[in-house]
Coordinates of C-alpha atoms in Angstrom, one line a residue:
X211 CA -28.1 -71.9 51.2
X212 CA -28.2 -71.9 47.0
X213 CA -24.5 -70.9 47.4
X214 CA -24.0 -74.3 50.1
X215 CA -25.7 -76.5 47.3
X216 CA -23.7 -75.4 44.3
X217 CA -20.6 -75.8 46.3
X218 CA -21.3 -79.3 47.7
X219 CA -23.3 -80.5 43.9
X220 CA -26.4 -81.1 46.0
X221 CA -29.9 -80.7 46.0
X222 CA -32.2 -79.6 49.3
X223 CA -34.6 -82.3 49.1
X224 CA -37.3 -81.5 51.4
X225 CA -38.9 -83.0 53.7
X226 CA -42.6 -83.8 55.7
X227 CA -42.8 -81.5 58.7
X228 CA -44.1 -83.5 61.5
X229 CA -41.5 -84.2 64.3
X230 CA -39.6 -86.5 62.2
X231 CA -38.2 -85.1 59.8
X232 CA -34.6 -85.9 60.7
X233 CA -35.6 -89.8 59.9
X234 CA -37.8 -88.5 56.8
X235 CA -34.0 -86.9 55.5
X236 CA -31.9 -89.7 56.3
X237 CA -34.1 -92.2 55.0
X238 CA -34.0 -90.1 51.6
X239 CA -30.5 -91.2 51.7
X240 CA -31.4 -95.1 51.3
X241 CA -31.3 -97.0 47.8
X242 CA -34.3 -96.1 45.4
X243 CA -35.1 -99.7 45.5
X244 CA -36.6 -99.2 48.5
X245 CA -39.5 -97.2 48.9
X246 CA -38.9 -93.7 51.5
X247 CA -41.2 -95.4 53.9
X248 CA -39.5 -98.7 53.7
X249 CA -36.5 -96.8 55.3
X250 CA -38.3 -94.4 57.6
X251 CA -39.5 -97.6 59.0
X252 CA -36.0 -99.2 58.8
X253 CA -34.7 -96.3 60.7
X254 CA -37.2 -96.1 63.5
X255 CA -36.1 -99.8 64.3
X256 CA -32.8 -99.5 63.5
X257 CA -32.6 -96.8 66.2
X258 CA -34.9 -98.5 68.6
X259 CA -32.2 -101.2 68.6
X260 CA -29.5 -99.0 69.3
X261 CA -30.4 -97.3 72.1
X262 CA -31.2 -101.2 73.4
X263 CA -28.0 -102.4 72.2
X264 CA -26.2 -100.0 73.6
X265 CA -28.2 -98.0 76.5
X266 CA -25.2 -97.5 78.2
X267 CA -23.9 -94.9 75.8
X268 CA -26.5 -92.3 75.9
X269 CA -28.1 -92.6 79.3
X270 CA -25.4 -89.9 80.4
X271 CA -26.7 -87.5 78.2
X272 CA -29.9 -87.6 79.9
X273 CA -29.8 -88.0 83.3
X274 CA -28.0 -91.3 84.5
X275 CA -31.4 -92.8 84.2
X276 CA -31.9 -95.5 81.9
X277 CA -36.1 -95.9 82.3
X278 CA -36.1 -91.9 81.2
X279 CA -33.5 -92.3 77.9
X280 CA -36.3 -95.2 77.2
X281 CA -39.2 -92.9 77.6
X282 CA -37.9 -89.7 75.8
X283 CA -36.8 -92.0 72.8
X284 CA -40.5 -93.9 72.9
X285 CA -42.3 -90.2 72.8
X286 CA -39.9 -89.3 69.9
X287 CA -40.0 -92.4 67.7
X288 CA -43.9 -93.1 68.8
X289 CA -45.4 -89.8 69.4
X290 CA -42.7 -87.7 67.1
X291 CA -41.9 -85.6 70.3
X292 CA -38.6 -84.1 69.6
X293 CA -37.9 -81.0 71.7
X294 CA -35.6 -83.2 74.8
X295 CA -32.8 -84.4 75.1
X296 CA -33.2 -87.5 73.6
X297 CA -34.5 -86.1 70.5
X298 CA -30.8 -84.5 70.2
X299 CA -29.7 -87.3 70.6
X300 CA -31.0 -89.4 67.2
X301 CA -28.7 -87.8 64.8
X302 CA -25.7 -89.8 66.9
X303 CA -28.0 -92.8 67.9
X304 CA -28.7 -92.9 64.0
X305 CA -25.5 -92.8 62.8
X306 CA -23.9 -95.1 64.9
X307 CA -26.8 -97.5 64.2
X308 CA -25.9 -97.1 60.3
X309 CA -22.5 -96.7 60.9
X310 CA -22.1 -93.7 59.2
X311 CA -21.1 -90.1 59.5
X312 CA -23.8 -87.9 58.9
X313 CA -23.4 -84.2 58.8
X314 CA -26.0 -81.4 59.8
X315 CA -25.5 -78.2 57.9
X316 CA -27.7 -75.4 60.3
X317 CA -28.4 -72.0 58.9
X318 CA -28.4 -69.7 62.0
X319 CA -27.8 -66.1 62.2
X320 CA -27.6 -65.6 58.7
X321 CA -24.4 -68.1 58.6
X322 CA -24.1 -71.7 57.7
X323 CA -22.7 -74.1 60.3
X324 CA -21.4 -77.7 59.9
X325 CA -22.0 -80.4 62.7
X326 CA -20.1 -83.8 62.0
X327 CA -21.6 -86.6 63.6
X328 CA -19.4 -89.4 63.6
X329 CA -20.1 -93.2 64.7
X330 CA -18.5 -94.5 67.4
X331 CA -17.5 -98.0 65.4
X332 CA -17.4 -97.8 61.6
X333 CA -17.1 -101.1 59.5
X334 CA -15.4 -99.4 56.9
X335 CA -13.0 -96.1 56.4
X336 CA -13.9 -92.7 54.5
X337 CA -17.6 -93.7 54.2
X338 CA -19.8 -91.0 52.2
X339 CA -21.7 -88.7 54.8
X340 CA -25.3 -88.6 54.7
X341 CA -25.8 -84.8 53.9
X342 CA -28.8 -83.2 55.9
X343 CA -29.9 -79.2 56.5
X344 CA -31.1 -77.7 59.0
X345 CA -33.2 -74.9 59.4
X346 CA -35.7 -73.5 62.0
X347 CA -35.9 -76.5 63.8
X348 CA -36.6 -78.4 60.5
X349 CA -34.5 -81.2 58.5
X350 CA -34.4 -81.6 55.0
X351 CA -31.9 -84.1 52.9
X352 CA -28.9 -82.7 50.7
X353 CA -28.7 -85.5 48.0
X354 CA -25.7 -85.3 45.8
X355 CA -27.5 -87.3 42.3
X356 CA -24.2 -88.7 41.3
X357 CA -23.3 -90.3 44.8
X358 CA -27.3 -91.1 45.0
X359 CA -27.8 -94.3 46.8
X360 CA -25.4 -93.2 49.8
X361 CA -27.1 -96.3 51.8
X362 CA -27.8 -99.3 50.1
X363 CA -29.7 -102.2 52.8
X364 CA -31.3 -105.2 50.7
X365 CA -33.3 -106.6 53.7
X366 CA -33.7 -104.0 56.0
X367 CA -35.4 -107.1 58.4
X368 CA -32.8 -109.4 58.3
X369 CA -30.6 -106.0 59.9
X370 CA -28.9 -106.4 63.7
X371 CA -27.1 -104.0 65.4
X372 CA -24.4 -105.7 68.0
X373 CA -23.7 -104.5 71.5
X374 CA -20.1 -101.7 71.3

């Protein structure tokens, strides 16, 4: 991975282990006017509001049955269960709801892969991916200090996500 970092000018910025450290490496990403936990908390509405605002969208993924894509996203935003479908689910459901791309470098069988999640509807082209690593089942942020803020939110309350 020390070879990834150089490469990309990042650091691996790591994060709390306990079922949400996806959100904990995202929310990294935010401006340092905001405290982490300011955006951890951003993000777990911002996502509940997605799946609301657009259901529709991922209730394919899990079984054509919109009461279960509410359930599975409850036990992972509430009770940090993440090993269902659903909880594949949030990196897309996040970056859609940021409208951003966000790319998931995994480490897996001694190779380094790249996963490009894209938004369905961006606001605005060539936007900065967030930059997060994966590694046995754990996230951690990969912040590049010279592009650091990648997501700057002044009010994260006054935030709405519109139906797609």
């Amino acid at each position: 991975m020390e070879d990834v970092t150089k490469s990309l000018n990042v650091t691996l910025s790591h994060t709390l282990a306990d079922g949400h450290c996806f959100l904990h490496a995202v929310a990294l990403h935010f401006n340092e006017t905001q405290n982490t936990m300011q955006a951890y908390e951003f993000l777990m509405k911002a996502i509940e509001t997605e799946r609301k605002a657009n259901k529709n969208q991922y209730t394919n993924f899990i079984d054509e049955d919109s009461g279960k894509l509410d359930l599975l996203v409850h036990k992972y935003l509430h009770d940090k269960i993440f090993d269902h479908a659903a909880g594949d689910l949030i990196p897309q459901i996040t970056s859609n709801a940021l409208q951003k791309p966000i790319h998931i470098d995994s480490e897996r069988d001694g190779a380094i892969w790249k996963t490009i999640v894209q938004p369905k509807i961006t606001r605005e082209i060539n936007k900065s991916p967030l930059l997060v690593h994966l590694k046995d089942y754990h996230y951690s942020a990969l912040i590049n200090e010279k592009k650091h803020p990648l997501v700057k939110l002044s009010r994260p309350d006054d935030w709405t996500i519109m139906p797609r």
